[in-house]
PDB file of C-alpha atoms in Angstrom:
ATOM      1  CA  UNK I   1       8.330  22.177   7.420  1.00 47.00           C
ATOM      2  CA  UNK I   2      10.109  21.132   4.202  1.00 61.00           C
ATOM      3  CA  UNK I   3      11.320  17.908   5.803  1.00 65.00           C
ATOM      4  CA  UNK I   4       7.705  16.781   5.990  1.00 71.00           C
ATOM      5  CA  UNK I   5       7.828  16.401   2.204  1.00 77.00           C
ATOM      6  CA  UNK I   6       9.306  12.946   2.948  1.00 75.00           C
ATOM      7  CA  UNK I   7       6.063  11.989   4.624  1.00 78.00           C
ATOM      8  CA  UNK I   8       4.014  13.339   1.733  1.00 83.00           C
ATOM      9  CA  UNK I   9       6.043  11.340  -0.796  1.00 81.00           C
ATOM     10  CA  UNK I  10       5.640   8.230   1.414  1.00 80.00           C
ATOM     11  CA  UNK I  11       1.903   8.839   1.444  1.00 85.00           C
ATOM     12  CA  UNK I  12       1.841   8.928  -2.375  1.00 87.00           C
ATOM     13  CA  UNK I  13       3.804   5.653  -2.546  1.00 83.00           C
ATOM     14  CA  UNK I  14       1.347   4.094  -0.060  1.00 85.00           C
ATOM     15  CA  UNK I  15      -1.660   5.237  -2.095  1.00 90.00           C
ATOM     16  CA  UNK I  16      -0.019   3.914  -5.260  1.00 87.00           C
ATOM     17  CA  UNK I  17       0.497   0.522  -3.557  1.00 84.00           C
ATOM     18  CA  UNK I  18      -3.199   0.377  -2.591  1.00 90.00           C
ATOM     19  CA  UNK I  19      -4.307   1.305  -6.131  1.00 91.00           C
ATOM     20  CA  UNK I  20      -2.127  -1.469  -7.568  1.00 87.00           C
ATOM     21  CA  UNK I  21      -3.617  -3.893  -5.030  1.00 86.00           C
ATOM     22  CA  UNK I  22      -7.194  -2.970  -6.020  1.00 92.00           C
ATOM     23  CA  UNK I  23      -6.358  -3.256  -9.728  1.00 90.00           C
ATOM     24  CA  UNK I  24      -4.873  -6.720  -9.178  1.00 85.00           C
ATOM     25  CA  UNK I  25      -7.865  -7.719  -7.032  1.00 90.00           C
ATOM     26  CA  UNK I  26     -10.499  -6.695  -9.597  1.00 91.00           C
ATOM     27  CA  UNK I  27      -8.545  -8.243 -12.476  1.00 87.00           C
ATOM     28  CA  UNK I  28      -8.068 -11.504 -10.551  1.00 84.00           C
ATOM     29  CA  UNK I  29     -11.770 -11.679  -9.574  1.00 89.00           C
ATOM     30  CA  UNK I  30     -12.814 -11.039 -13.189  1.00 87.00           C
ATOM     31  CA  UNK I  31     -10.402 -13.678 -14.523  1.00 80.00           C
ATOM     32  CA  UNK I  32     -11.551 -16.181 -11.898  1.00 81.00           C
ATOM     33  CA  UNK I  33     -15.255 -15.700 -12.722  1.00 83.00           C
ATOM     34  CA  UNK I  34     -14.629 -15.785 -16.493  1.00 79.00           C
ATOM     35  CA  UNK I  35     -12.529 -18.938 -16.184  1.00 73.00           C
ATOM     36  CA  UNK I  36     -15.086 -21.007 -14.214  1.00 64.00           C
ATOM     37  CA  UNK I  37     -16.860 -22.410 -17.252  1.00 63.00           C
ATOM     38  CA  UNK I  38     -14.127 -22.370 -19.844  1.00 65.00           C
ATOM     39  CA  UNK I  39     -10.636 -23.818 -19.612  1.00 57.00           C
ATOM     40  CA  UNK I  40      -7.938 -21.624 -21.074  1.00 59.00           C
ATOM     41  CA  UNK I  41      -4.650 -23.348 -21.715  1.00 57.00           C
ATOM     42  CA  UNK I  42      -1.691 -21.298 -20.608  1.00 58.00           C
ATOM     43  CA  UNK I  43       1.677 -21.823 -22.242  1.00 62.00           C
ATOM     44  CA  UNK I  44       4.662 -21.772 -19.933  1.00 65.00           C
ATOM     45  CA  UNK I  45       8.300 -22.418 -20.667  1.00 71.00           C
ATOM     46  CA  UNK I  46      11.540 -22.819 -18.773  1.00 78.00           C
ATOM     47  CA  UNK I  47      12.410 -19.274 -19.886  1.00 80.00           C
ATOM     48  CA  UNK I  48       9.289 -18.034 -18.058  1.00 74.00           C
ATOM     49  CA  UNK I  49      10.461 -19.661 -14.839  1.00 81.00           C
ATOM     50  CA  UNK I  50      14.001 -18.302 -15.227  1.00 86.00           C
ATOM     51  CA  UNK I  51      12.698 -14.753 -15.776  1.00 84.00           C
ATOM     52  CA  UNK I  52      10.427 -15.046 -12.709  1.00 81.00           C
ATOM     53  CA  UNK I  53      13.287 -16.322 -10.506  1.00 89.00           C
ATOM     54  CA  UNK I  54      15.596 -13.500 -11.649  1.00 90.00           C
ATOM     55  CA  UNK I  55      12.830 -10.958 -11.008  1.00 87.00           C
ATOM     56  CA  UNK I  56      12.259 -12.372  -7.503  1.00 90.00           C
ATOM     57  CA  UNK I  57      15.953 -12.132  -6.653  1.00 93.00           C
ATOM     58  CA  UNK I  58      16.234  -8.552  -7.945  1.00 92.00           C
ATOM     59  CA  UNK I  59      13.133  -7.416  -6.035  1.00 89.00           C
ATOM     60  CA  UNK I  60      14.391  -9.134  -2.878  1.00 93.00           C
ATOM     61  CA  UNK I  61      17.738  -7.322  -3.171  1.00 94.00           C
ATOM     62  CA  UNK I  62      15.980  -3.993  -3.806  1.00 91.00           C
ATOM     63  CA  UNK I  63      13.699  -4.510  -0.816  1.00 91.00           C
ATOM     64  CA  UNK I  64      16.552  -5.372   1.550  1.00 94.00           C
ATOM     65  CA  UNK I  65      18.741  -2.550   0.244  1.00 94.00           C
ATOM     66  CA  UNK I  66      16.030   0.122   0.474  1.00 90.00           C
ATOM     67  CA  UNK I  67      14.919  -1.078   3.916  1.00 91.00           C
ATOM     68  CA  UNK I  68      18.506  -1.009   5.223  1.00 93.00           C
ATOM     69  CA  UNK I  69      19.277   2.445   3.823  1.00 91.00           C
ATOM     70  CA  UNK I  70      15.843   3.721   4.916  1.00 86.00           C
ATOM     71  CA  UNK I  71      16.567   2.645   8.498  1.00 87.00           C
ATOM     72  CA  UNK I  72      20.081   4.128   8.445  1.00 89.00           C
ATOM     73  CA  UNK I  73      18.964   7.560   7.223  1.00 83.00           C
ATOM     74  CA  UNK I  74      15.509   7.347   8.838  1.00 78.00           C
ATOM     75  CA  UNK I  75      13.688   7.795   5.503  1.00 78.00           C
ATOM     76  CA  UNK I  76      10.020   6.785   5.287  1.00 75.00           C
ATOM     77  CA  UNK I  77       9.946   7.029   1.451  1.00 77.00           C
ATOM     78  CA  UNK I  78      12.789   4.512   1.181  1.00 82.00           C
ATOM     79  CA  UNK I  79      11.061   2.211   3.652  1.00 82.00           C
ATOM     80  CA  UNK I  80       7.820   2.522   1.646  1.00 80.00           C
ATOM     81  CA  UNK I  81       9.749   1.737  -1.543  1.00 83.00           C
ATOM     82  CA  UNK I  82      11.268  -1.273   0.225  1.00 88.00           C
ATOM     83  CA  UNK I  83       7.779  -2.447   1.132  1.00 84.00           C
ATOM     84  CA  UNK I  84       6.706  -2.033  -2.490  1.00 82.00           C
ATOM     85  CA  UNK I  85       9.693  -4.132  -3.655  1.00 87.00           C
ATOM     86  CA  UNK I  86       8.892  -6.848  -1.108  1.00 88.00           C
ATOM     87  CA  UNK I  87       5.254  -6.827  -2.295  1.00 83.00           C
ATOM     88  CA  UNK I  88       6.484  -7.242  -5.875  1.00 83.00           C
ATOM     89  CA  UNK I  89       8.729 -10.112  -4.776  1.00 89.00           C
ATOM     90  CA  UNK I  90       5.831 -11.847  -3.006  1.00 87.00           C
ATOM     91  CA  UNK I  91       3.564 -11.321  -6.023  1.00 81.00           C
ATOM     92  CA  UNK I  92       6.162 -12.716  -8.395  1.00 84.00           C
ATOM     93  CA  UNK I  93       6.865 -15.661  -6.071  1.00 89.00           C
ATOM     94  CA  UNK I  94       3.167 -16.447  -6.018  1.00 83.00           C
ATOM     95  CA  UNK I  95       3.054 -16.283  -9.812  1.00 80.00           C
ATOM     96  CA  UNK I  96       6.061 -18.629  -9.960  1.00 84.00           C
ATOM     97  CA  UNK I  97       4.364 -21.135  -7.640  1.00 86.00           C
ATOM     98  CA  UNK I  98       1.128 -20.932  -9.660  1.00 80.00           C
ATOM     99  CA  UNK I  99       3.109 -21.385 -12.892  1.00 77.00           C
ATOM    100  CA  UNK I 100       4.875 -24.505 -11.622  1.00 82.00           C
ATOM    101  CA  UNK I 101       1.641 -26.015 -10.277  1.00 81.00           C
ATOM    102  CA  UNK I 102      -0.142 -25.198 -13.555  1.00 75.00           C
ATOM    103  CA  UNK I 103       2.643 -26.927 -15.502  1.00 75.00           C
ATOM    104  CA  UNK I 104       2.244 -30.062 -13.377  1.00 79.00           C
ATOM    105  CA  UNK I 105      -1.593 -29.977 -13.129  1.00 76.00           C
ATOM    106  CA  UNK I 106      -2.891 -28.041 -16.162  1.00 68.00           C
ATOM    107  CA  UNK I 107      -6.639 -28.587 -15.559  1.00 71.00           C
ATOM    108  CA  UNK I 108      -7.877 -28.166 -11.996  1.00 74.00           C
ATOM    109  CA  UNK I 109     -11.641 -28.620 -11.580  1.00 73.00           C
ATOM    110  CA  UNK I 110     -13.950 -28.473  -8.588  1.00 75.00           C
ATOM    111  CA  UNK I 111     -17.608 -29.463  -8.986  1.00 73.00           C
ATOM    112  CA  UNK I 112     -17.296 -29.344 -12.762  1.00 72.00           C
ATOM    113  CA  UNK I 113     -15.857 -25.820 -12.836  1.00 74.00           C
ATOM    114  CA  UNK I 114     -12.350 -24.949 -13.940  1.00 75.00           C
ATOM    115  CA  UNK I 115     -10.316 -23.250 -11.255  1.00 75.00           C
ATOM    116  CA  UNK I 116      -7.828 -20.626 -12.323  1.00 75.00           C
ATOM    117  CA  UNK I 117      -4.966 -21.006  -9.895  1.00 76.00           C
ATOM    118  CA  UNK I 118      -3.406 -17.775 -11.178  1.00 75.00           C
ATOM    119  CA  UNK I 119      -6.581 -15.867 -10.352  1.00 79.00           C
ATOM    120  CA  UNK I 120      -6.927 -17.369  -6.874  1.00 81.00           C
ATOM    121  CA  UNK I 121      -3.335 -16.574  -6.023  1.00 80.00           C
ATOM    122  CA  UNK I 122      -3.770 -13.105  -7.531  1.00 81.00           C
ATOM    123  CA  UNK I 123      -6.684 -12.445  -5.169  1.00 86.00           C
ATOM    124  CA  UNK I 124      -4.578 -13.473  -2.162  1.00 83.00           C
ATOM    125  CA  UNK I 125      -1.637 -11.336  -3.254  1.00 81.00           C
ATOM    126  CA  UNK I 126      -3.949  -8.360  -3.903  1.00 86.00           C
ATOM    127  CA  UNK I 127      -5.365  -8.562  -0.378  1.00 87.00           C
ATOM    128  CA  UNK I 128      -1.820  -8.729   1.044  1.00 83.00           C
ATOM    129  CA  UNK I 129      -0.741  -5.688  -1.015  1.00 83.00           C
ATOM    130  CA  UNK I 130      -3.812  -3.658   0.010  1.00 89.00           C
ATOM    131  CA  UNK I 131      -3.238  -4.433   3.709  1.00 86.00           C
ATOM    132  CA  UNK I 132       0.441  -3.467   3.513  1.00 82.00           C
ATOM    133  CA  UNK I 133      -0.492  -0.227   1.709  1.00 84.00           C
ATOM    134  CA  UNK I 134      -2.984   0.649   4.450  1.00 89.00           C
ATOM    135  CA  UNK I 135      -0.344  -0.031   7.125  1.00 84.00           C
ATOM    136  CA  UNK I 136       2.082   2.261   5.277  1.00 82.00           C
ATOM    137  CA  UNK I 137      -0.545   5.020   5.155  1.00 88.00           C
ATOM    138  CA  UNK I 138      -0.985   4.867   8.933  1.00 85.00           C
ATOM    139  CA  UNK I 139       2.799   4.935   9.443  1.00 79.00           C
ATOM    140  CA  UNK I 140       2.998   7.995   7.199  1.00 81.00           C
ATOM    141  CA  UNK I 141      -0.034   9.961   8.368  1.00 84.00           C
ATOM    142  CA  UNK I 142       0.943  10.013  12.054  1.00 77.00           C
ATOM    143  CA  UNK I 143       4.187  11.974  11.583  1.00 75.00           C
ATOM    144  CA  UNK I 144       2.586  14.107   8.858  1.00 77.00           C
ATOM    145  CA  UNK I 145      -0.216  15.234  11.134  1.00 78.00           C
ATOM    146  CA  UNK I 146       2.168  15.593  14.030  1.00 72.00           C
ATOM    147  CA  UNK I 147       3.784  13.236  16.471  1.00 72.00           C
ATOM    148  CA  UNK I 148       5.267  14.305  19.733  1.00 74.00           C
ATOM    149  CA  UNK I 149       9.001  13.978  20.149  1.00 79.00           C
ATOM    150  CA  UNK I 150      10.568  11.194  22.147  1.00 80.00           C
ATOM    151  CA  UNK I 151      10.011  11.907  25.858  1.00 85.00           C
ATOM    152  CA  UNK I 152      13.636  11.064  26.645  1.00 88.00           C
ATOM    153  CA  UNK I 153      14.761  13.712  24.141  1.00 85.00           C
ATOM    154  CA  UNK I 154      12.530  16.352  25.779  1.00 87.00           C
ATOM    155  CA  UNK I 155      13.745  15.374  29.275  1.00 89.00           C
ATOM    156  CA  UNK I 156      17.356  15.722  28.126  1.00 91.00           C
ATOM    157  CA  UNK I 157      16.734  19.247  26.783  1.00 89.00           C
ATOM    158  CA  UNK I 158      14.922  20.252  29.991  1.00 89.00           C
ATOM    159  CA  UNK I 159      17.735  18.826  32.128  1.00 91.00           C
ATOM    160  CA  UNK I 160      20.320  20.683  30.024  1.00 92.00           C
ATOM    161  CA  UNK I 161      18.431  23.988  30.463  1.00 92.00           C
ATOM    162  CA  UNK I 162      17.934  23.434  34.201  1.00 91.00           C
ATOM    163  CA  UNK I 163      21.660  22.778  34.618  1.00 92.00           C
ATOM    164  CA  UNK I 164      22.471  26.476  34.014  1.00 92.00           C
ATOM    165  CA  UNK I 165      23.008  28.721  37.079  1.00 91.00           C
ATOM    166  CA  UNK I 166      20.110  31.025  37.806  1.00 92.00           C
ATOM    167  CA  UNK I 167      17.413  28.861  36.204  1.00 90.00           C
ATOM    168  CA  UNK I 168      14.579  28.605  38.714  1.00 90.00           C
ATOM    169  CA  UNK I 169      12.130  26.570  36.652  1.00 89.00           C
ATOM    170  CA  UNK I 170      10.766  25.689  33.235  1.00 90.00           C
ATOM    171  CA  UNK I 171       7.173  25.719  31.954  1.00 89.00           C
ATOM    172  CA  UNK I 172       5.122  25.860  28.727  1.00 91.00           C
ATOM    173  CA  UNK I 173       7.321  23.421  26.820  1.00 89.00           C
ATOM    174  CA  UNK I 174       6.067  23.198  23.233  1.00 88.00           C
ATOM    175  CA  UNK I 175       7.765  20.879  20.771  1.00 85.00           C
ATOM    176  CA  UNK I 176       7.052  20.190  17.068  1.00 78.00           C
ATOM    177  CA  UNK I 177       8.809  17.609  14.908  1.00 75.00           C
ATOM    178  CA  UNK I 178       9.483  18.613  11.301  1.00 71.00           C
ATOM    179  CA  UNK I 179      10.744  15.450   9.701  1.00 67.00           C
ATOM    180  CA  UNK I 180      13.027  12.896  11.272  1.00 66.00           C
ATOM    181  CA  UNK I 181      15.894  15.303  11.984  1.00 70.00           C
ATOM    182  CA  UNK I 182      14.367  18.710  12.780  1.00 75.00           C
ATOM    183  CA  UNK I 183      12.649  19.699  15.995  1.00 79.00           C
ATOM    184  CA  UNK I 184      11.294  23.121  16.950  1.00 82.00           C
ATOM    185  CA  UNK I 185      10.997  23.717  20.676  1.00 87.00           C
ATOM    186  CA  UNK I 186       9.747  26.652  22.684  1.00 91.00           C
ATOM    187  CA  UNK I 187      10.352  26.801  26.455  1.00 92.00           C
ATOM    188  CA  UNK I 188       9.615  29.453  29.083  1.00 93.00           C
ATOM    189  CA  UNK I 189      12.516  29.649  31.490  1.00 93.00           C
ATOM    190  CA  UNK I 190      12.298  31.408  34.884  1.00 92.00           C
TER     191      UNK I 190
END
């Protein structure tokens, strides 16, 4: 069962993603509530925007690369890492958008209260991150607990066994998947 360690590591990455999402959510809510009655001027520069754009491009490349390699080698941890990189890219993109809007419209008020655009966007990003972390947990838990093998794979094995001379029948087929590449199968052959 050592190949199931991939699923365990994917589960840890998923839990880490959810924790980050909750941290961002609580921080954004706190900042939003604290900023309602008091305007805080934020200083942005062109260097800030350049750093954010570079970060977005790097995270996008990491996400695509990890997703591609994860699919090729059928690795859930790499796919979870890809999801984390894409979440980072989306978060940073949201921060970039909020930064640009805040540079153009520094004081946004509704009904006499200051609205922190950063905080609002942070709440939205946090919800997105938490949802993607929960989806990753479900993708990871199913194979960890045990998922049946592909029915076509089982049929092929049964057909191969039945093709031998003298085989009268097959029963009590038991199959366990141990990671993406290892399958243990027990078959009674008459």
